[in-house]
PDB file of C-alpha atoms and ligand atoms in Angstrom:
ATOM      1  CA  MET A 986       0.000   0.000   0.000  1.00 51.00           C
ATOM      2  CA  ALA A 987       2.821   2.404   0.899  1.00 73.00           C
ATOM      3  CA  HIS A 988       4.329   1.640  -2.507  1.00 86.00           C
ATOM      4  CA  ASP A 989       0.971   2.349  -4.195  1.00 86.00           C
ATOM      5  CA  HIS A 990       0.938   5.848  -2.712  1.00 90.00           C
ATOM      6  CA  MET A 991       4.550   6.480  -3.667  1.00 95.00           C
ATOM      7  CA  ILE A 992       3.888   5.278  -7.215  1.00 96.00           C
ATOM      8  CA  GLU A 993       0.859   7.564  -7.486  1.00 96.00           C
ATOM      9  CA  LEU A 994       2.861  10.470  -6.046  1.00 97.00           C
ATOM     10  CA  LEU A 995       5.695  10.014  -8.554  1.00 96.00           C
ATOM     11  CA  ASP A 996       3.266   9.708 -11.481  1.00 96.00           C
ATOM     12  CA  LEU A 997       1.407  12.854 -10.364  1.00 97.00           C
ATOM     13  CA  ASP A 998       4.694  14.716  -9.950  1.00 97.00           C
ATOM     14  CA  ALA A 999       5.535  13.957 -13.582  1.00 96.00           C
ATOM     15  CA  GLU A1000       2.051  14.920 -14.785  1.00 97.00           C
ATOM     16  CA  VAL A1001       1.752  18.201 -12.873  1.00 97.00           C
ATOM     17  CA  LEU A1002       5.345  19.322 -13.439  1.00 97.00           C
ATOM     18  CA  HIS A1003       5.433  18.221 -17.080  1.00 96.00           C
ATOM     19  CA  GLU A1004       6.947  21.495 -18.330  1.00 96.00           C
ATOM     20  CA  TYR A1005       9.913  21.148 -15.990  1.00 97.00           C
ATOM     21  CA  PHE A1006      10.416  17.521 -17.121  1.00 97.00           C
ATOM     22  CA  ARG A1007      10.142  18.455 -20.788  1.00 96.00           C
ATOM     23  CA  ASP A1008      12.776  21.138 -20.300  1.00 98.00           C
ATOM     24  CA  VAL A1009      15.219  18.806 -18.488  1.00 98.00           C
ATOM     25  CA  ILE A1010      14.717  15.845 -20.818  1.00 97.00           C
ATOM     26  CA  GLY A1011      15.137  18.147 -23.837  1.00 97.00           C
ATOM     27  CA  TRP A1012      18.436  19.381 -22.387  1.00 98.00           C
ATOM     28  CA  VAL A1013      19.707  15.815 -21.921  1.00 97.00           C
ATOM     29  CA  ALA A1014      18.521  14.836 -25.414  1.00 95.00           C
ATOM     30  CA  ARG A1015      20.530  17.713 -26.931  1.00 96.00           C
ATOM     31  CA  GLU A1016      23.686  16.672 -25.063  1.00 97.00           C
ATOM     32  CA  ALA A1017      23.455  12.889 -25.505  1.00 96.00           C
ATOM     33  CA  ALA A1018      25.098  10.912 -28.293  1.00 87.00           C
ATOM     34  CA  ASP A1019      23.022   9.162 -30.973  1.00 91.00           C
ATOM     35  CA  HIS A1020      21.284   5.911 -29.961  1.00 92.00           C
ATOM     36  CA  PRO A1021      22.470   6.166 -26.362  1.00 96.00           C
ATOM     37  CA  ARG A1022      22.505   3.341 -23.887  1.00 98.00           C
ATOM     38  CA  VAL A1023      20.866   4.830 -20.808  1.00 98.00           C
ATOM     39  CA  VAL A1024      20.776   3.634 -17.205  1.00 98.00           C
ATOM     40  CA  ASP A1025      18.076   5.118 -14.929  1.00 98.00           C
ATOM     41  CA  LEU A1026      19.173   4.803 -11.284  1.00 98.00           C
ATOM     42  CA  GLY A1027      16.341   4.513  -8.770  1.00 98.00           C
ATOM     43  CA  ALA A1028      13.916   4.594 -11.688  1.00 98.00           C
ATOM     44  CA  GLY A1029      10.804   4.499  -9.486  1.00 98.00           C
ATOM     45  CA  SER A1030       7.523   4.578 -11.382  1.00 97.00           C
ATOM     46  CA  GLY A1031       9.362   5.204 -14.657  1.00 97.00           C
ATOM     47  CA  THR A1032       9.066   8.944 -15.341  1.00 97.00           C
ATOM     48  CA  GLY A1033      12.669   9.299 -16.493  1.00 98.00           C
ATOM     49  CA  SER A1034      12.945   5.929 -18.240  1.00 98.00           C
ATOM     50  CA  LEU A1035       9.860   6.500 -20.385  1.00 98.00           C
ATOM     51  CA  ALA A1036      10.646  10.123 -21.187  1.00 97.00           C
ATOM     52  CA  LEU A1037      14.235   9.319 -22.149  1.00 97.00           C
ATOM     53  CA  ALA A1038      13.205   6.361 -24.295  1.00 97.00           C
ATOM     54  CA  ARG A1039      10.684   8.624 -26.076  1.00 96.00           C
ATOM     55  CA  GLU A1040      12.973  11.619 -26.537  1.00 96.00           C
ATOM     56  CA  LEU A1041      16.177   9.796 -27.463  1.00 95.00           C
ATOM     57  CA  PRO A1042      15.517   7.961 -30.720  1.00 90.00           C
ATOM     58  CA  GLY A1043      17.098   4.517 -30.847  1.00 94.00           C
ATOM     59  CA  SER A1044      18.023   4.605 -27.174  1.00 97.00           C
ATOM     60  CA  THR A1045      17.838   1.632 -24.872  1.00 98.00           C
ATOM     61  CA  VAL A1046      17.089   2.191 -21.189  1.00 98.00           C
ATOM     62  CA  THR A1047      17.994   0.012 -18.211  1.00 98.00           C
ATOM     63  CA  ALA A1048      15.714   0.967 -15.326  1.00 98.00           C
ATOM     64  CA  VAL A1049      17.231   0.011 -11.972  1.00 98.00           C
ATOM     65  CA  ASP A1050      15.404   0.026  -8.655  1.00 98.00           C
ATOM     66  CA  ILE A1051      15.423  -1.802  -5.340  1.00 98.00           C
ATOM     67  CA  THR A1052      11.612  -1.952  -5.163  1.00 98.00           C
ATOM     68  CA  PRO A1053       9.954  -4.694  -7.242  1.00 98.00           C
ATOM     69  CA  GLU A1054       6.539  -2.961  -7.129  1.00 97.00           C
ATOM     70  CA  MET A1055       8.064   0.125  -8.771  1.00 97.00           C
ATOM     71  CA  LEU A1056       9.638  -1.977 -11.503  1.00 98.00           C
ATOM     72  CA  ALA A1057       6.389  -3.864 -12.158  1.00 97.00           C
ATOM     73  CA  HIS A1058       4.543  -0.554 -12.579  1.00 97.00           C
ATOM     74  CA  LEU A1059       7.309   0.784 -14.809  1.00 98.00           C
ATOM     75  CA  ARG A1060       7.219  -2.353 -16.946  1.00 98.00           C
ATOM     76  CA  SER A1061       3.456  -2.112 -17.491  1.00 98.00           C
ATOM     77  CA  ARG A1062       3.731   1.597 -18.366  1.00 97.00           C
ATOM     78  CA  ALA A1063       6.569   0.878 -20.809  1.00 98.00           C
ATOM     79  CA  ASP A1064       4.580  -1.907 -22.489  1.00 98.00           C
ATOM     80  CA  ALA A1065       1.427   0.234 -22.681  1.00 98.00           C
ATOM     81  CA  ALA A1066       3.444   3.054 -24.286  1.00 97.00           C
ATOM     82  CA  GLY A1067       4.888   0.684 -26.898  1.00 97.00           C
ATOM     83  CA  LEU A1068       8.393   1.134 -25.437  1.00 98.00           C
ATOM     84  CA  GLY A1069       8.662  -2.277 -23.818  1.00 97.00           C
ATOM     85  CA  ASP A1070      11.283  -3.539 -26.252  1.00 97.00           C
ATOM     86  CA  ARG A1071      13.632  -0.616 -25.475  1.00 98.00           C
ATOM     87  CA  ILE A1072      13.290  -0.563 -21.678  1.00 98.00           C
ATOM     88  CA  ARG A1073      14.554  -3.370 -19.473  1.00 98.00           C
ATOM     89  CA  THR A1074      14.168  -3.483 -15.715  1.00 98.00           C
ATOM     90  CA  VAL A1075      16.824  -4.607 -13.244  1.00 98.00           C
ATOM     91  CA  GLU A1076      16.099  -5.112  -9.548  1.00 98.00           C
ATOM     92  CA  ALA A1077      19.227  -4.144  -7.598  1.00 98.00           C
ATOM     93  CA  ASP A1078      20.353  -2.448  -4.403  1.00 98.00           C
ATOM     94  CA  LEU A1079      22.627   0.359  -5.550  1.00 98.00           C
ATOM     95  CA  ASP A1080      24.268   0.488  -2.109  1.00 98.00           C
ATOM     96  CA  GLN A1081      25.821  -2.862  -3.028  1.00 98.00           C
ATOM     97  CA  PRO A1082      28.350  -3.418  -5.853  1.00 97.00           C
ATOM     98  CA  TRP A1083      26.497  -2.482  -9.057  1.00 98.00           C
ATOM     99  CA  PRO A1084      25.500  -5.049 -11.672  1.00 97.00           C
ATOM    100  CA  ASP A1085      27.446  -4.924 -14.934  1.00 97.00           C
ATOM    101  CA  PHE A1086      25.263  -2.770 -17.208  1.00 97.00           C
ATOM    102  CA  GLY A1087      27.521  -3.176 -20.252  1.00 96.00           C
ATOM    103  CA  PRO A1088      28.581   0.005 -22.089  1.00 96.00           C
ATOM    104  CA  VAL A1089      26.691   3.078 -20.823  1.00 98.00           C
ATOM    105  CA  ASP A1090      26.391   6.499 -22.504  1.00 98.00           C
ATOM    106  CA  VAL A1091      23.995   8.255 -20.107  1.00 98.00           C
ATOM    107  CA  ILE A1092      23.231   7.736 -16.427  1.00 98.00           C
ATOM    108  CA  TRP A1093      20.079   9.474 -15.201  1.00 98.00           C
ATOM    109  CA  ALA A1094      19.507   9.709 -11.435  1.00 98.00           C
ATOM    110  CA  ALA A1095      16.388  11.706 -10.531  1.00 98.00           C
ATOM    111  CA  PHE A1096      15.601  12.107  -6.830  1.00 98.00           C
ATOM    112  CA  SER A1097      17.431   8.884  -6.091  1.00 98.00           C
ATOM    113  CA  MET A1098      20.989   9.916  -5.193  1.00 98.00           C
ATOM    114  CA  HIS A1099      19.849  11.246  -1.818  1.00 98.00           C
ATOM    115  CA  HIS A1100      18.865   7.656  -0.964  1.00 98.00           C
ATOM    116  CA  MET A1101      22.367   6.290  -1.473  1.00 98.00           C
ATOM    117  CA  ALA A1102      24.068   5.295   1.787  1.00 98.00           C
ATOM    118  CA  ASP A1103      27.462   6.480   0.529  1.00 98.00           C
ATOM    119  CA  PRO A1104      27.184   9.214  -2.146  1.00 98.00           C
ATOM    120  CA  ALA A1105      30.941   9.196  -2.901  1.00 98.00           C
ATOM    121  CA  LYS A1106      30.823   5.454  -3.552  1.00 98.00           C
ATOM    122  CA  ALA A1107      27.732   5.804  -5.759  1.00 98.00           C
ATOM    123  CA  LEU A1108      29.417   8.547  -7.808  1.00 98.00           C
ATOM    124  CA  ALA A1109      32.549   6.430  -8.196  1.00 98.00           C
ATOM    125  CA  SER A1110      30.369   3.531  -9.402  1.00 98.00           C
ATOM    126  CA  ALA A1111      28.658   5.854 -11.903  1.00 98.00           C
ATOM    127  CA  PHE A1112      32.059   7.068 -13.133  1.00 98.00           C
ATOM    128  CA  GLY A1113      33.205   3.467 -13.530  1.00 98.00           C
ATOM    129  CA  ALA A1114      30.023   2.424 -15.365  1.00 98.00           C
ATOM    130  CA  LEU A1115      30.078   5.264 -17.943  1.00 98.00           C
ATOM    131  CA  ARG A1116      32.177   5.253 -21.090  1.00 97.00           C
ATOM    132  CA  PRO A1117      34.612   8.205 -21.381  1.00 97.00           C
ATOM    133  CA  GLY A1118      32.585  11.192 -22.613  1.00 96.00           C
ATOM    134  CA  GLY A1119      29.362   9.713 -21.214  1.00 97.00           C
ATOM    135  CA  LEU A1120      26.898  11.855 -19.259  1.00 98.00           C
ATOM    136  CA  LEU A1121      25.764  11.713 -15.644  1.00 98.00           C
ATOM    137  CA  VAL A1122      22.575  13.647 -14.904  1.00 98.00           C
ATOM    138  CA  ILE A1123      21.508  14.137 -11.299  1.00 98.00           C
ATOM    139  CA  ALA A1124      18.221  15.842 -10.418  1.00 98.00           C
ATOM    140  CA  GLU A1125      17.502  16.647  -6.790  1.00 98.00           C
ATOM    141  CA  LEU A1126      14.887  18.483  -4.773  1.00 97.00           C
ATOM    142  CA  ASP A1127      15.834  21.690  -3.003  1.00 96.00           C
ATOM    143  CA  SER A1128      12.368  21.724  -1.493  1.00 96.00           C
ATOM    144  CA  PHE A1129       9.376  19.388  -1.516  1.00 97.00           C
ATOM    145  CA  PRO A1130       6.250  20.800  -3.191  1.00 98.00           C
ATOM    146  CA  ARG A1131       4.165  23.316  -1.240  1.00 98.00           C
ATOM    147  CA  PHE A1132       0.544  23.830  -2.177  1.00 98.00           C
ATOM    148  CA  LEU A1133      -0.794  26.373   0.312  1.00 98.00           C
ATOM    149  CA  ALA A1134       1.493  29.404  -0.168  1.00 97.00           C
ATOM    150  CA  GLY A1135      -0.328  32.677   0.474  1.00 97.00           C
ATOM    151  CA  THR A1136      -3.376  30.953   2.015  1.00 97.00           C
ATOM    152  CA  PRO A1137      -4.395  30.867   5.692  1.00 98.00           C
ATOM    153  CA  ASP A1138      -3.056  27.280   5.808  1.00 98.00           C
ATOM    154  CA  GLU A1139       0.475  28.130   4.742  1.00 98.00           C
ATOM    155  CA  ALA A1140       1.949  28.102   8.267  1.00 98.00           C
ATOM    156  CA  VAL A1141       0.847  24.561   9.168  1.00 98.00           C
ATOM    157  CA  GLU A1142       2.143  23.261   5.848  1.00 98.00           C
ATOM    158  CA  LEU A1143       5.523  24.924   6.526  1.00 98.00           C
ATOM    159  CA  ARG A1144       5.673  23.431  10.028  1.00 98.00           C
ATOM    160  CA  GLY A1145       5.013  20.027   8.472  1.00 98.00           C
ATOM    161  CA  HIS A1146       7.808  20.509   5.954  1.00 98.00           C
ATOM    162  CA  ALA A1147      10.232  21.594   8.677  1.00 98.00           C
ATOM    163  CA  GLU A1148       9.495  18.435  10.692  1.00 98.00           C
ATOM    164  CA  SER A1149       9.690  16.216   7.602  1.00 98.00           C
ATOM    165  CA  ALA A1150      13.100  17.709   6.798  1.00 97.00           C
ATOM    166  CA  LYS A1151      14.320  16.888  10.323  1.00 98.00           C
ATOM    167  CA  ARG A1152      13.005  13.351   9.982  1.00 97.00           C
ATOM    168  CA  ARG A1153      14.769  12.832   6.655  1.00 97.00           C
ATOM    169  CA  HIS A1154      17.992  14.201   8.137  1.00 97.00           C
ATOM    170  CA  GLU A1155      17.736  11.802  11.099  1.00 97.00           C
ATOM    171  CA  ALA A1156      17.114   8.925   8.668  1.00 97.00           C
ATOM    172  CA  GLY A1157      20.449   9.722   6.993  1.00 97.00           C
ATOM    173  CA  LEU A1158      19.079  10.904   3.630  1.00 98.00           C
ATOM    174  CA  HIS A1159      21.522  13.077   1.683  1.00 98.00           C
ATOM    175  CA  MET A1160      19.306  16.051   0.893  1.00 98.00           C
ATOM    176  CA  HIS A1161      20.942  19.397  -0.019  1.00 95.00           C
ATOM    177  CA  GLU A1162      24.277  17.887  -1.041  1.00 97.00           C
ATOM    178  CA  ASN A1163      26.456  19.895  -3.403  1.00 97.00           C
ATOM    179  CA  TRP A1164      26.338  17.236  -6.107  1.00 98.00           C
ATOM    180  CA  GLY A1165      28.257  19.471  -8.514  1.00 98.00           C
ATOM    181  CA  ASP A1166      31.277  19.606  -6.206  1.00 98.00           C
ATOM    182  CA  ARG A1167      30.984  15.897  -5.523  1.00 98.00           C
ATOM    183  CA  MET A1168      30.872  15.135  -9.269  1.00 98.00           C
ATOM    184  CA  ARG A1169      33.955  17.286  -9.958  1.00 98.00           C
ATOM    185  CA  HIS A1170      35.748  15.607  -7.072  1.00 98.00           C
ATOM    186  CA  THR A1171      34.985  12.200  -8.644  1.00 98.00           C
ATOM    187  CA  GLY A1172      36.542  13.293 -11.961  1.00 98.00           C
ATOM    188  CA  PHE A1173      33.498  14.471 -13.939  1.00 98.00           C
ATOM    189  CA  THR A1174      34.226  17.566 -16.040  1.00 98.00           C
ATOM    190  CA  PRO A1175      32.684  19.852 -17.081  1.00 98.00           C
ATOM    191  CA  VAL A1176      29.684  19.972 -14.725  1.00 98.00           C
ATOM    192  CA  THR A1177      26.739  22.212 -15.636  1.00 98.00           C
ATOM    193  CA  GLU A1178      24.152  23.156 -13.034  1.00 98.00           C
ATOM    194  CA  ARG A1179      20.615  24.466 -13.622  1.00 98.00           C
ATOM    195  CA  ARG A1180      18.126  25.480 -10.971  1.00 98.00           C
ATOM    196  CA  PHE A1181      14.388  25.281 -11.615  1.00 98.00           C
ATOM    197  CA  ASP A1182      12.065  27.463  -9.520  1.00 98.00           C
ATOM    198  CA  ILE A1183       8.634  26.015 -10.165  1.00 98.00           C
ATOM    199  CA  ASP A1184       5.650  28.172  -9.192  1.00 98.00           C
ATOM    200  CA  LEU A1185       2.356  27.033 -10.723  1.00 98.00           C
ATOM    201  CA  ARG A1186      -0.552  29.347  -9.935  1.00 96.00           C
ATOM    202  CA  PRO A1187      -4.316  28.756 -10.095  1.00 92.00           C
ATOM    203  CA  PRO A1188      -6.277  27.715 -11.988  1.00 89.00           C
ATOM    204  CA  LEU A1189      -4.545  24.340 -11.813  1.00 94.00           C
ATOM    205  CA  PRO A1190      -5.528  21.061 -13.491  1.00 91.00           C
ATOM    206  CA  ALA A1191      -7.391  18.425 -11.444  1.00 93.00           C
ATOM    207  CA  ALA A1192      -4.204  16.355 -11.193  1.00 97.00           C
ATOM    208  CA  ALA A1193      -2.645  19.145  -9.110  1.00 98.00           C
ATOM    209  CA  THR A1194      -5.390  18.846  -6.489  1.00 97.00           C
ATOM    210  CA  ARG A1195      -4.834  15.100  -6.313  1.00 97.00           C
ATOM    211  CA  TYR A1196      -1.074  15.720  -6.109  1.00 98.00           C
ATOM    212  CA  ALA A1197      -1.682  18.071  -3.153  1.00 98.00           C
ATOM    213  CA  ALA A1198      -3.955  15.508  -1.460  1.00 97.00           C
ATOM    214  CA  VAL A1199      -1.484  12.627  -1.796  1.00 97.00           C
ATOM    215  CA  SER A1200       1.509  14.774  -0.755  1.00 98.00           C
ATOM    216  CA  LEU A1201      -0.126  16.428   2.245  1.00 98.00           C
ATOM    217  CA  SER A1202      -1.697  13.217   3.461  1.00 97.00           C
ATOM    218  CA  ARG A1203       1.634  11.394   3.154  1.00 96.00           C
ATOM    219  CA  MET A1204       3.339  14.200   5.085  1.00 97.00           C
ATOM    220  CA  ARG A1205       0.658  14.165   7.797  1.00 97.00           C
ATOM    221  CA  HIS A1206       0.878  10.383   8.304  1.00 96.00           C
ATOM    222  CA  GLY A1207       4.671  10.504   8.478  1.00 96.00           C
ATOM    223  CA  LEU A1208       4.505  13.065  11.282  1.00 97.00           C
ATOM    224  CA  GLU A1209       1.970  11.371  13.577  1.00 96.00           C
ATOM    225  CA  ASP A1210       4.418  11.438  16.486  1.00 96.00           C
ATOM    226  CA  ARG A1211       6.099  14.743  15.629  1.00 97.00           C
ATOM    227  CA  LEU A1212       3.404  17.377  15.148  1.00 97.00           C
ATOM    228  CA  PRO A1213       1.026  18.585  17.883  1.00 97.00           C
ATOM    229  CA  PRO A1214      -2.536  17.186  17.677  1.00 98.00           C
ATOM    230  CA  SER A1215      -3.811  20.618  16.601  1.00 98.00           C
ATOM    231  CA  ASP A1216      -1.551  20.583  13.511  1.00 98.00           C
ATOM    232  CA  LEU A1217      -2.490  16.972  12.680  1.00 98.00           C
ATOM    233  CA  ALA A1218      -6.179  17.887  12.917  1.00 98.00           C
ATOM    234  CA  ALA A1219      -5.601  20.988  10.778  1.00 98.00           C
ATOM    235  CA  LEU A1220      -3.847  18.902   8.105  1.00 98.00           C
ATOM    236  CA  ASP A1221      -6.692  16.363   8.128  1.00 98.00           C
ATOM    237  CA  LYS A1222      -9.181  19.180   7.589  1.00 98.00           C
ATOM    238  CA  ILE A1223      -7.077  20.694   4.799  1.00 98.00           C
ATOM    239  CA  VAL A1224      -6.781  17.353   2.969  1.00 98.00           C
ATOM    240  CA  ALA A1225     -10.537  16.717   3.311  1.00 97.00           C
ATOM    241  CA  GLY A1226     -11.319  20.163   1.856  1.00 97.00           C
ATOM    242  CA  LEU A1227      -8.860  20.318  -1.039  1.00 97.00           C
ATOM    243  CA  ALA A1228     -11.336  19.400  -3.776  1.00 94.00           C
ATOM    244  CA  GLY A1229     -13.387  22.565  -3.314  1.00 88.00           C
ATOM    245  CA  ARG A1230     -10.483  25.028  -3.276  1.00 95.00           C
ATOM    246  CA  ASP A1231      -9.383  27.446  -5.954  1.00 95.00           C
ATOM    247  CA  ASP A1232      -6.382  28.928  -4.125  1.00 96.00           C
ATOM    248  CA  LEU A1233      -3.888  26.054  -4.409  1.00 98.00           C
ATOM    249  CA  SER A1234      -0.521  26.539  -6.062  1.00 98.00           C
ATOM    250  CA  VAL A1235       2.493  24.280  -6.611  1.00 98.00           C
ATOM    251  CA  CYS A1236       5.866  25.661  -5.490  1.00 98.00           C
ATOM    252  CA  THR A1237       9.037  23.598  -5.531  1.00 98.00           C
ATOM    253  CA  GLU A1238      12.692  24.154  -6.323  1.00 98.00           C
ATOM    254  CA  ARG A1239      14.888  21.605  -8.054  1.00 98.00           C
ATOM    255  CA  THR A1240      18.483  21.501  -9.238  1.00 98.00           C
ATOM    256  CA  VAL A1241      19.803  19.418 -12.109  1.00 98.00           C
ATOM    257  CA  TRP A1242      23.501  18.761 -12.754  1.00 98.00           C
ATOM    258  CA  LEU A1243      24.713  17.430 -16.099  1.00 98.00           C
ATOM    259  CA  ALA A1244      28.303  16.219 -16.058  1.00 98.00           C
ATOM    260  CA  VAL A1245      30.670  14.591 -18.505  1.00 98.00           C
ATOM    261  CA  ARG A1246      32.774  11.593 -17.550  1.00 97.00           C
ATOM    262  CA  GLY A1247      36.330  12.793 -18.271  1.00 88.00           C
TER     263      GLY A1247
HETATM  264  C1  SAM B1345      11.992   9.436  -4.930  1.00 71.24           C
HETATM  265  S1  SAM B1345      12.008   7.986  -5.895  1.00 71.24           S
HETATM  266  C2  SAM B1345      12.468   8.659  -7.466  1.00 71.24           C
HETATM  267  C3  SAM B1345      11.936   7.873  -8.622  1.00 71.24           C
HETATM  268  C4  SAM B1345      12.213   8.373 -10.016  1.00 71.24           C
HETATM  269  N1  SAM B1345      13.622   8.482 -10.310  1.00 71.24           N
HETATM  270  C5  SAM B1345      11.507   9.664 -10.332  1.00 71.24           C
HETATM  271  O1  SAM B1345      12.164  10.626 -10.752  1.00 71.24           O
HETATM  272  O2  SAM B1345      10.283   9.749 -10.207  1.00 71.24           O
HETATM  273  C6  SAM B1345      13.475   7.134  -5.372  1.00 71.24           C
HETATM  274  C7  SAM B1345      13.599   5.736  -5.922  1.00 71.24           C
HETATM  275  O3  SAM B1345      14.890   5.213  -5.542  1.00 71.24           O
HETATM  276  C8  SAM B1345      14.744   3.849  -5.194  1.00 71.24           C
HETATM  277  N2  SAM B1345      15.850   3.485  -4.304  1.00 71.24           N
HETATM  278  C9  SAM B1345      16.080   3.917  -3.040  1.00 71.24           C
HETATM  279  N3  SAM B1345      17.183   3.338  -2.535  1.00 71.24           N
HETATM  280  C10 SAM B1345      17.681   2.522  -3.504  1.00 71.24           C
HETATM  281  C11 SAM B1345      18.792   1.637  -3.572  1.00 71.24           C
HETATM  282  N4  SAM B1345      19.629   1.489  -2.547  1.00 71.24           N
HETATM  283  N5  SAM B1345      18.993   0.942  -4.708  1.00 71.24           N
HETATM  284  C12 SAM B1345      18.146   1.075  -5.761  1.00 71.24           C
HETATM  285  N6  SAM B1345      17.070   1.899  -5.748  1.00 71.24           N
HETATM  286  C13 SAM B1345      16.832   2.609  -4.630  1.00 71.24           C
HETATM  287  C14 SAM B1345      13.365   3.783  -4.538  1.00 71.24           C
HETATM  288  O4  SAM B1345      12.827   2.468  -4.567  1.00 71.24           O
HETATM  289  C15 SAM B1345      12.567   4.773  -5.387  1.00 71.24           C
HETATM  290  O5  SAM B1345      11.914   4.134  -6.459  1.00 71.24           O
END
């Protein structure tokens, strides 16, 4: 069930923030060689794998994830999109020695590097897996999406985010790393960095309301023992009332690094 919610959240993220994804994927497509062999690290529900397979003609994509439910969803999406023959799935724990992917031209790691137990080791593995001149693309979140900016409910949402950030820090997740410096240190050069400040204002499509509901409800349930009962009750009320609102927005900041294996 937890995986179902995460899968829905990732799919909604791709749907609601489609302009950001189109921009990033277009950038990678311009930089990549012809017919690239792509590896998608922590592929999740398949946003990156499918978009890269679509945008990079003749590419083949190896989608790697530790979670079999994610890979099953990705596989069915790839088949439904007619991309099944160009996307293969590999179940692997990337904290362990990596499988041999064969020659690799592009490694795409969206919102997955922060999960790696040892970022330096993961970057060294990526360097070792890529052919010279190959590309490593890392996308990370500077902030998780906020939906209630400028509304009377903004403060409780911000308190929730602050607690969630503490919880992630305690769990050892590598948020807010300087991946550019880490990539250069590993031997990648040059490294290009782009920041995306996403601020979608009303009216928003229906998917954005669902995205807000899944995100806020996930945040609320993760903070059961960390927020005061008044904030938990306020979040419950907000989630229950989202469908009738016309003041929601989607604000999030992301950074993408594109680096060449020297
Ligand atoms: C936040 S999701 C990102 C999914 C996808 N890249 C996207 O952009 O929507 C992180 C993914 O990394 C996977 N993951 C976390 N730790 C991992 C590990 N040690 N090895 C392989 N995959 C891992 C999770 O199962 C999850 O699917």
